[in-house]
Coordinates of C-alpha atoms in Angstrom, one line a residue:
X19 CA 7.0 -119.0 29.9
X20 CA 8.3 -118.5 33.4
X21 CA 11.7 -116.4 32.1
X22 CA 12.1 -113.8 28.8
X23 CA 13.5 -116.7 26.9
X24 CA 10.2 -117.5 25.8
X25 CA 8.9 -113.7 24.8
X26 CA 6.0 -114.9 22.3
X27 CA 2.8 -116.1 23.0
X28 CA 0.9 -118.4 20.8
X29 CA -2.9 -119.3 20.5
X30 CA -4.1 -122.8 19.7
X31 CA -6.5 -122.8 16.9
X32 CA -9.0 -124.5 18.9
X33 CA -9.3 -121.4 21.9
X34 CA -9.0 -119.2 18.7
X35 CA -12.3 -121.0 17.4
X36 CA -14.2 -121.4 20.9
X37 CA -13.2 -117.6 21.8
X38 CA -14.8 -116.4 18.6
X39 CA -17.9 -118.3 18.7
X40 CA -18.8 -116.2 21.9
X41 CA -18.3 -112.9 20.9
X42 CA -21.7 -111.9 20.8
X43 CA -21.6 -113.0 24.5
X44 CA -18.5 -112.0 25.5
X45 CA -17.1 -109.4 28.3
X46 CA -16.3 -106.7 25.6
X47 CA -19.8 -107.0 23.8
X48 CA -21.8 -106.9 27.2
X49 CA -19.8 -104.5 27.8
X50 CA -20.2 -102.4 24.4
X51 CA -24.0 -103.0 24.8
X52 CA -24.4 -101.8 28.3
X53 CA -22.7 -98.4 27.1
X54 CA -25.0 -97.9 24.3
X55 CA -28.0 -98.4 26.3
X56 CA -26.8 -96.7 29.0
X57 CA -27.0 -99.8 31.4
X58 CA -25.0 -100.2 34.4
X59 CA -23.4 -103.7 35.0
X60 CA -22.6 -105.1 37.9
X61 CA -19.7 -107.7 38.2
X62 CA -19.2 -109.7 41.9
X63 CA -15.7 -110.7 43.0
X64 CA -15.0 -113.9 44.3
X65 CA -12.6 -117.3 44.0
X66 CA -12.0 -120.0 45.9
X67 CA -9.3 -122.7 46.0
X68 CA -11.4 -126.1 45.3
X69 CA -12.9 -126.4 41.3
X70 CA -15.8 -127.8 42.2
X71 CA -17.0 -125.5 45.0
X72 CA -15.6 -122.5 42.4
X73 CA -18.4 -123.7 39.8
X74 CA -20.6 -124.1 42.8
X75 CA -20.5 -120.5 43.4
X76 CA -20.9 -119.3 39.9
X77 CA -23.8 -121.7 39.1
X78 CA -25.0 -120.4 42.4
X79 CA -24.4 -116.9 42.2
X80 CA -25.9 -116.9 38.4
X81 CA -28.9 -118.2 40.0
X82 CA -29.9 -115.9 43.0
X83 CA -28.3 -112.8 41.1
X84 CA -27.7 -113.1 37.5
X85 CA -24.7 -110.9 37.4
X86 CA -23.6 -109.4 34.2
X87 CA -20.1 -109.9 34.5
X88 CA -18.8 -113.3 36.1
X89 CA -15.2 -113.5 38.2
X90 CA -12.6 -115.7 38.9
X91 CA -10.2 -113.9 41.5
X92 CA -7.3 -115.6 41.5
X93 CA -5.2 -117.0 44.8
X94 CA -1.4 -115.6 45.5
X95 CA 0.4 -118.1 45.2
X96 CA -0.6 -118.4 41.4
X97 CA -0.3 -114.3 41.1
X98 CA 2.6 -114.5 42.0
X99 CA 4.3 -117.1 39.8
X100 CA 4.4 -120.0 42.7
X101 CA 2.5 -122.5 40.4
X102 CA 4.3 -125.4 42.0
X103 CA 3.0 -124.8 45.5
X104 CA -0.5 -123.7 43.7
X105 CA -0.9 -127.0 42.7
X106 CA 0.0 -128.7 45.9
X107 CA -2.5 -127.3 47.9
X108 CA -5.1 -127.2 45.0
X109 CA -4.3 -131.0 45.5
X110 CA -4.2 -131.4 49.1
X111 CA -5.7 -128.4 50.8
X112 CA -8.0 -126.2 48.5
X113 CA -9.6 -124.2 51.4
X114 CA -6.0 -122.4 52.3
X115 CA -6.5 -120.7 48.9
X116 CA -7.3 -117.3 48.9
X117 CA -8.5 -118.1 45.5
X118 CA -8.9 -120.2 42.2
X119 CA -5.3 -121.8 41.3
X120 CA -6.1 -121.6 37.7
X121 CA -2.8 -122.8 36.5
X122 CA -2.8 -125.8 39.0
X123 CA -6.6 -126.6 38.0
X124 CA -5.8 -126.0 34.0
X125 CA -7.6 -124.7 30.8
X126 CA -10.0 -127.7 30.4
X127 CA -11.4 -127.1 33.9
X128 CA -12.1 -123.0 33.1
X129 CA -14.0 -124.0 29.9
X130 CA -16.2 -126.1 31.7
X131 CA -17.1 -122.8 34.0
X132 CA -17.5 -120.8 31.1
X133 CA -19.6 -123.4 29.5
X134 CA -21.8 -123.7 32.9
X135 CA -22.8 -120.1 32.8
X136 CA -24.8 -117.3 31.5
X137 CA -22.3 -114.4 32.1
X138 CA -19.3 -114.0 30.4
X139 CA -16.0 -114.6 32.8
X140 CA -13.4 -112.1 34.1
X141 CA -9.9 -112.9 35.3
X142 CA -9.0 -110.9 38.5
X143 CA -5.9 -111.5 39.7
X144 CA -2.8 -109.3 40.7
X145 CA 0.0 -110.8 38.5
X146 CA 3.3 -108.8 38.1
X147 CA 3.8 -111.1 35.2
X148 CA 0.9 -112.8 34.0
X149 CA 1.9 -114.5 31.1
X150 CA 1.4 -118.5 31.9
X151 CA -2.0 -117.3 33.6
X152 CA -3.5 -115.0 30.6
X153 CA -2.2 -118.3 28.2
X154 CA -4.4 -120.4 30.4
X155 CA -7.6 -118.3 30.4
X156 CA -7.3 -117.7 26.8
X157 CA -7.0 -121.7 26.4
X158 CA -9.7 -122.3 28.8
X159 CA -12.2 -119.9 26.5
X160 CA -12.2 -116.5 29.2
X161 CA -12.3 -113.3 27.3
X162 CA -11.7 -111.0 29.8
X163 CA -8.7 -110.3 31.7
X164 CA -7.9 -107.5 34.3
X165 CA -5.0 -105.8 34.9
X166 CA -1.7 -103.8 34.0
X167 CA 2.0 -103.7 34.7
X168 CA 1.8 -100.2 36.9
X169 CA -1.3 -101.4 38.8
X170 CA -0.5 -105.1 39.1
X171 CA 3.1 -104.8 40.4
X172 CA 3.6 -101.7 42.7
X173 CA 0.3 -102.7 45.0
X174 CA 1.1 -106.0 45.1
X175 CA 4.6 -107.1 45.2
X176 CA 7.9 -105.4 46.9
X177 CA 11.1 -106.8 44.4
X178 CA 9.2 -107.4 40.9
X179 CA 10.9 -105.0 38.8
X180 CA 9.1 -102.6 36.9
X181 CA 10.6 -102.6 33.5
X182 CA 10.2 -106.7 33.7
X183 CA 6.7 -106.2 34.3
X184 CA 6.2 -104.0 31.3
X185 CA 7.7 -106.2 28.8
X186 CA 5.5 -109.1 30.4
X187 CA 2.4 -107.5 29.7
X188 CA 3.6 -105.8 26.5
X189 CA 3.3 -109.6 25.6
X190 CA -0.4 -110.0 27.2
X191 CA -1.7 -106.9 25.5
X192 CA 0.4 -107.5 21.7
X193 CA -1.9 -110.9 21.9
X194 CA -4.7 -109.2 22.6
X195 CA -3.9 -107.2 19.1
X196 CA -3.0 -109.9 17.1
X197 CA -6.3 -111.7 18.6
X198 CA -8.4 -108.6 17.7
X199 CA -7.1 -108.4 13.9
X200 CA -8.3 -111.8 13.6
X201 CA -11.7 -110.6 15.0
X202 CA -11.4 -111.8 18.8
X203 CA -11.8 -109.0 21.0
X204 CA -10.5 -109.8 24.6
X205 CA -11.2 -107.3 27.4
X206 CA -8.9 -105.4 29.2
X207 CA -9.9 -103.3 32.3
X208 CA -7.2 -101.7 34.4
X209 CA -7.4 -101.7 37.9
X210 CA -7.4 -97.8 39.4
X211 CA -7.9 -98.7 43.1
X212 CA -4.1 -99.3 43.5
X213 CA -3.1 -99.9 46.9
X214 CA -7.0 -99.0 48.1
X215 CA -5.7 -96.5 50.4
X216 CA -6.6 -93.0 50.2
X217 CA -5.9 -93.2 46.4
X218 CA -6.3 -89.7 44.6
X219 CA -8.2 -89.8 41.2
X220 CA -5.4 -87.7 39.7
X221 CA -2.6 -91.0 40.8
X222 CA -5.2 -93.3 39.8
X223 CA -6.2 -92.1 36.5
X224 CA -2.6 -91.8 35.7
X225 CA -1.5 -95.4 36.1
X226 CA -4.5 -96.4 34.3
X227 CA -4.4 -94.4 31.6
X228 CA -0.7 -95.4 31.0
X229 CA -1.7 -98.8 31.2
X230 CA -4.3 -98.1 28.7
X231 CA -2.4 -96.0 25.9
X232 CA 0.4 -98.8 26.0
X233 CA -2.3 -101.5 25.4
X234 CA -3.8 -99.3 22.6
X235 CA -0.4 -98.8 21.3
X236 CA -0.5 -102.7 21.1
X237 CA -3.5 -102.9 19.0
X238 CA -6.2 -102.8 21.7
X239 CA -9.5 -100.6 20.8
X240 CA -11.5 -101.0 23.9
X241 CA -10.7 -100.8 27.6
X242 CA -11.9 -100.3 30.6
X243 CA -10.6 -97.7 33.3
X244 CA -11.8 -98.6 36.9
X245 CA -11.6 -95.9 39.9
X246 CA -12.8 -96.7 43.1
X247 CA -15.0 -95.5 45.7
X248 CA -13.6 -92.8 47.9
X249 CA -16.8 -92.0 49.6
X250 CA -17.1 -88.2 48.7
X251 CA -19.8 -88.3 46.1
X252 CA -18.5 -85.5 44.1
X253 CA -15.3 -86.3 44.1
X254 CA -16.0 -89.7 43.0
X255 CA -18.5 -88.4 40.1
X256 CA -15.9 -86.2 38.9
X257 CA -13.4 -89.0 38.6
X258 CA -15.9 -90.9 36.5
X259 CA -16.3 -88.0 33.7
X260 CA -13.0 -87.2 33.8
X261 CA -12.7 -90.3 32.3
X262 CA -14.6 -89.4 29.3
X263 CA -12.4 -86.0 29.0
X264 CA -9.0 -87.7 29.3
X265 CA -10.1 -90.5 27.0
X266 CA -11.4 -88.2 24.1
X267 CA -8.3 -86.5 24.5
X268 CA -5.6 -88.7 25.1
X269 CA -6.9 -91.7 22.8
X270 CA -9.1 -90.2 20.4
X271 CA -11.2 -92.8 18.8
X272 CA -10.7 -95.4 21.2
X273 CA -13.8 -96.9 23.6
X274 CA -12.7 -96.8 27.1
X275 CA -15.5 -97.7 29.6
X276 CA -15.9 -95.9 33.4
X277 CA -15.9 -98.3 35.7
X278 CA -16.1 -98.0 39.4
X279 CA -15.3 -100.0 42.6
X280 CA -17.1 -100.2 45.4
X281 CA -14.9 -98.5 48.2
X282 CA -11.5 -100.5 48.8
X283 CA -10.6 -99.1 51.7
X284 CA -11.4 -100.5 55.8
X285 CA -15.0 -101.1 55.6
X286 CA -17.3 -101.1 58.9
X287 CA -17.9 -104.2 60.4
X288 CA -21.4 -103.5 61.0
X289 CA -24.0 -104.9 58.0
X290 CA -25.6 -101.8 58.1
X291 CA -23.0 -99.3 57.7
X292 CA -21.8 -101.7 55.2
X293 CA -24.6 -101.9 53.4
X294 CA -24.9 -97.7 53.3
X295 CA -21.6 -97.1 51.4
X296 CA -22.4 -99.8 49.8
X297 CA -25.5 -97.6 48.6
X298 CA -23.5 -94.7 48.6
X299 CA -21.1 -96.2 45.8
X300 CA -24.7 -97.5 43.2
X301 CA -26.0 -94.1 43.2
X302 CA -22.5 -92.7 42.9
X303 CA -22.0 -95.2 39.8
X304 CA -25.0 -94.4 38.2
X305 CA -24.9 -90.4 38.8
X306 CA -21.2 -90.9 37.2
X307 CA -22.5 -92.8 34.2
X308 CA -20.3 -95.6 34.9
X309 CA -20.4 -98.6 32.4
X310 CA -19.5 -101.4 35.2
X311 CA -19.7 -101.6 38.8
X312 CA -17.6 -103.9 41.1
X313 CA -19.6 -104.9 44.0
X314 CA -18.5 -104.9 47.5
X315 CA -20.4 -107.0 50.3
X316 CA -21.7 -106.4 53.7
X317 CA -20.0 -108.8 55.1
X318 CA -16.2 -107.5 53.4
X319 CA -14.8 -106.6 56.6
X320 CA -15.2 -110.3 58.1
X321 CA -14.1 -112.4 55.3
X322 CA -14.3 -113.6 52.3
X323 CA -18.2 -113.3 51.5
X324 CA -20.3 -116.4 50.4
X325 CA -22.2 -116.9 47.6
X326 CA -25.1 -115.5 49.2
X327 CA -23.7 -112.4 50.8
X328 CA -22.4 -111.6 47.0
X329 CA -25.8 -112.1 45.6
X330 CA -27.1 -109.9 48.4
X331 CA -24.8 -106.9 47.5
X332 CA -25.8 -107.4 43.7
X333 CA -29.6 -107.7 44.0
X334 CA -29.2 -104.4 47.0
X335 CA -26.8 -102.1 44.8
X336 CA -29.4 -102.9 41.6
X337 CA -31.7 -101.1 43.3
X338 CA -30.2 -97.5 43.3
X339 CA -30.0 -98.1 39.3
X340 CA -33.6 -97.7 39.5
X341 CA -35.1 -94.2 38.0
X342 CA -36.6 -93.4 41.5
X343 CA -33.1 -92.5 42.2
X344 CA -32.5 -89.4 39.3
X345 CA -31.8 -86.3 40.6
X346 CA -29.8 -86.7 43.5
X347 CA -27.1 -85.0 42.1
X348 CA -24.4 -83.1 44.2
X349 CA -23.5 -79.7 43.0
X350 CA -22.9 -79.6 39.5
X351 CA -20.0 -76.5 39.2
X352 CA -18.3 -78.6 41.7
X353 CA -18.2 -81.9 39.7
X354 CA -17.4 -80.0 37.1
X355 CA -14.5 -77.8 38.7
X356 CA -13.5 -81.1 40.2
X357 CA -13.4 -83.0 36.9
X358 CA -11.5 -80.5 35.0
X359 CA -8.9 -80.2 37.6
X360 CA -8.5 -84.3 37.7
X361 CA -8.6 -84.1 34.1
X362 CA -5.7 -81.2 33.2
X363 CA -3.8 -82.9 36.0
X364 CA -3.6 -86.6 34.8
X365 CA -3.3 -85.5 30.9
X366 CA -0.3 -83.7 31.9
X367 CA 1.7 -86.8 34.0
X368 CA 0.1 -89.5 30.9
X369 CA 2.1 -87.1 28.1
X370 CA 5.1 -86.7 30.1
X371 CA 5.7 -90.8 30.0
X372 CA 5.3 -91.0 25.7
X373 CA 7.7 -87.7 25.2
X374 CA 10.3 -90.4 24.1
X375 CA 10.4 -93.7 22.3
X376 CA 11.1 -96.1 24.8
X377 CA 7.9 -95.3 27.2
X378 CA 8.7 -98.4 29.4
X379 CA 12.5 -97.1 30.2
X380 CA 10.6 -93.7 30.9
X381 CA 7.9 -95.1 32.9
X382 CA 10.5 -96.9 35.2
X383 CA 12.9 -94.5 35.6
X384 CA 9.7 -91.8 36.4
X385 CA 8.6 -93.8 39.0
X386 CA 12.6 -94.5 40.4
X387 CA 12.8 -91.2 40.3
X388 CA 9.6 -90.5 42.3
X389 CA 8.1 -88.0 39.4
X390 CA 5.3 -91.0 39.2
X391 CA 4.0 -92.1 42.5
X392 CA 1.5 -94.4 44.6
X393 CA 1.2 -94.1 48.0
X394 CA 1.4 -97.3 50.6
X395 CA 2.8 -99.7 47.8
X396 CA 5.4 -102.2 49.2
X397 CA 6.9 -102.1 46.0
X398 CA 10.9 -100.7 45.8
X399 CA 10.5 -99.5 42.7
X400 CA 8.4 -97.0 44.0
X401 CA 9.1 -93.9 46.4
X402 CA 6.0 -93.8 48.3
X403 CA 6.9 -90.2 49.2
X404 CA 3.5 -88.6 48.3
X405 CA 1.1 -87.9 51.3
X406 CA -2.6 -88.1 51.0
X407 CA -5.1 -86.9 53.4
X408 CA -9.2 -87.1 53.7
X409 CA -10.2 -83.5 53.6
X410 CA -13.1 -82.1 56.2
X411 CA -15.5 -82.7 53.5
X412 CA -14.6 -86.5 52.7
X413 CA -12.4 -85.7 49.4
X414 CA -8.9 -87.2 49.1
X415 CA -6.2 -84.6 48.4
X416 CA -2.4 -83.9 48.3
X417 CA -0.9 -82.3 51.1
X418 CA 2.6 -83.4 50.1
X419 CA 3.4 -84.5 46.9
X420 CA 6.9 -85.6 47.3
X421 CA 8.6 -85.7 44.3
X422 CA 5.5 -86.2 41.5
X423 CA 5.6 -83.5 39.1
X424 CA 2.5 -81.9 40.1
X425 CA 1.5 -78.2 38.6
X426 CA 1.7 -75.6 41.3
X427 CA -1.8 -74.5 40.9
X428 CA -3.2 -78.0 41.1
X429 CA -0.9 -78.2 44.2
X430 CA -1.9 -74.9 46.0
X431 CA -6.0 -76.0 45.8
X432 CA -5.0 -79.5 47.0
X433 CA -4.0 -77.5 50.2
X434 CA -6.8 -75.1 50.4
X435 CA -9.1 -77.8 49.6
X436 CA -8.1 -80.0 52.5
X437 CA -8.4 -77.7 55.1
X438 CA -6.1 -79.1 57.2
X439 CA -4.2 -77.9 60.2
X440 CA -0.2 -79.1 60.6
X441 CA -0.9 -81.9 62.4
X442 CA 2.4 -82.9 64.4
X443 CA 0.4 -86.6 64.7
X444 CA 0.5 -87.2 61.0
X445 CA 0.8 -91.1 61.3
X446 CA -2.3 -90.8 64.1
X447 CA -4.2 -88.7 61.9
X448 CA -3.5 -90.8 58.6
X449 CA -4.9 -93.4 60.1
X450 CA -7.8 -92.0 61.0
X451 CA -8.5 -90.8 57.4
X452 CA -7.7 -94.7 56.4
X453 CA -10.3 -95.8 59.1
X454 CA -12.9 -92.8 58.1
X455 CA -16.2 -95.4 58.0
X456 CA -14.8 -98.6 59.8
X457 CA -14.5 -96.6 63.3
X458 CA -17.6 -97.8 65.3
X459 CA -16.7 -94.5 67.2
X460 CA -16.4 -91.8 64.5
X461 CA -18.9 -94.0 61.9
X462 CA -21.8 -92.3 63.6
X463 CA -20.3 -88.7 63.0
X464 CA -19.8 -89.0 59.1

């Protein structure tokens, strides 16, 4: 499964049976549940190298904060396709991992964690080509896996190429329709929050939306679309509904759940701080109507948080989901203005990609060609030429597209909406829009 000579995918009778026996429990159904009650989940991240310290942390985590959504973040090495060295150091050296090996540890190990826990399991990973990973958590009894080929390659490796990772997760996401026919509904979320820097909802909801259409094209039904946090409230909010608008729209009766990150970016170093954007992002969530929220810690900008600082940030960001919290609403006309903007933006940049039959050669050749772009990705199949800034009211906006095929309008408000003066210190001034809350300086300003 490690080359395209191998470009099927089968599922042994006995996952088919365990994964259908939980789908009243499963990551799609919570998730399907929460929507119609109008319940906000929360989902922690977190994955560590050793197995039994992995279902340490989940039995622990279930415990002191009975999260809705379990993860397993996977390590690099295994994202990455490196099973062999994986598996050494799952052998000899667990704590170098920057997450759970689940090749190296197998399928037999995963169902034991799924088996040891309320909460249905996510896989988070980063996988340019996922396929001997998504075989193993389907084996191992996980029903929900994260990710996409846009979102998944450009922010995480430099010489995957693109059209290779389409194809690979064409694969993932025709399973996932031949396991829905057959009743077995297996969640896919796509990841919006990129390379985490400055990313604008218009770039975001774009990949995403690709991501998602070409899964629905495979025979998906429900998926979710994840934004993150940009810290400017009514930007953020508007991102969330123009979820709804682009989803009624561009995959008419389809489910696609909101989802948002906590804020990916540099976070302050001090709890506090932490924990108020932190706070910031819950009461976004909920004013947004996401489905799912993806916690952050307060401890995110010293390491990789423990099982208690992950409880800690679940228990704290339940809080704001709390009625004492309705009405703080931001300026409605400018969520909405915002909204409809992201929304006539994105829908035009998603159709553009399916004008022709072969959408992955299209999508590829967009992005070589710069007409689809991410900013601060390593990979080469990218361009990289579009320039964000953070606006003098917190938003994210465009002040130099490069080559994306942005409308003219959309483009001209970008600029007046950023209020920005030429800047002959870009780089310097960039980087202090990337370091807008972790300055201990400029933190007590905003």
């Amino acid at each position: 499964m490690d080359s395209f000579e191998h470009e099927t995918m089968s599922v042994s009778k006995q996952a088919r049976d365990f994964l259908r026996s939980r789908q009243s429990r499963s990551v799609a159904s919570t998730m399907e549940k929460a929507r119609a009650s109008g319940r906000i989940l929360l989902q922690p991240r977190c994955g560590v190298g050793s197995h039994e310290q992995q279902l340490a942390l989940l039995k622990k985590l279930s415990e002191d904060a009975n999260p809705d959504v379990a993860t397993i973040t996977i390590d690099s090495y295994t994202r990455l396709g490196a099973f062999d060295k994986a598996h050494e150091l799952a052998r000899t050296n667990p704590a170098t991992l920057n997450g759970y090996p689940l090749v190296a540890h197998g399928a037999e190990r995963l169902r034991e964690m799924v088996l040891a826990i309320e909460a249905p399991i996510q896989i988070r990973h980063g996988s340019p080509d996922p396929r001997r990973l998504f075989s193993t958590s389907l084996e191992g009894g996980a029903d929900g896996f994260e990710g996409g080929p846009l979102s998944y390659t450009l922010p995480y490796s430099k010489d995957f190429p693109l059209e290779r990772s389409l194809r690979a997760w064409d694969i993932v996401d025709e399973v996932c329709g031949e396991l829905a026919e057959d009743g077995i509904n297996i969640d896919r979320e796509f990841f919006g929050s990129l390379s985490g820097t400055l990313v604008h909802p218009v770039i975001s909801l774009s990949v995403t939306f690709i991501e998602a259409m070409k899964a629905f094209s495979k025979g998906a039904n429900k998926v979710g679309i994840a934004i993150s946090q940009s810290g400017c409230p009514y930007q953020d909010i508007a991102g969330l509904r123009a979820i709804e608008l682009l989803a009624t729209s561009l995959c008419p009766g389809k489910t696609v759940f909101p989802i948002l990150h906590h804020f990916m970016g540099v976070f302050p170093r001090d709890p506090t701080k932490a924990l108020a954007l932190i706070a910031q992002g819950s009461v976004t969530a909920r004013l947004g109507k996401a489905t799912k929220v993806v916690v952050k810690t307060q401890v995110e900008a010293l390491g990789i948080p423990s099982a208690d600082a992950n409880a800690t940030a679940i228990n704290f960001s339940r809080i704001f989901f709390s009625p004492i919290f309705d009405g703080f609403l931001p300026d409605n006309s400018k969520i909405d203005e915002e909204a409809q903007q992201i929304y006539c933006e994105v829908e035009s940049l998603v159709s553009m990609t399916f004008e022709h039959g072969d959408s992955n050669g299209t999508i590829a050749n967009l992005f070589a060609e710069g007409r689809l772009d991410v900013p601060f990705c390593p990979s080469r199949y990218c361009k990289g030429l579009c320039v964000p800034r953070r606006a003098d009211d917190g938003a994210i906006r465009i002040v130099d597209p490069g080559l994306m095929s942005f409308s003219r309008p959309f483009l001209d408000r970008e600029m007046r909406m950023a209020g920005l003066n030429a800047d002959p210190m870009q780089i310097s001034a960039m980087i202090r829009d990337i370091q807008y809350f972790s300055g201990e300086d400029d933190a007590d300003s905003q």
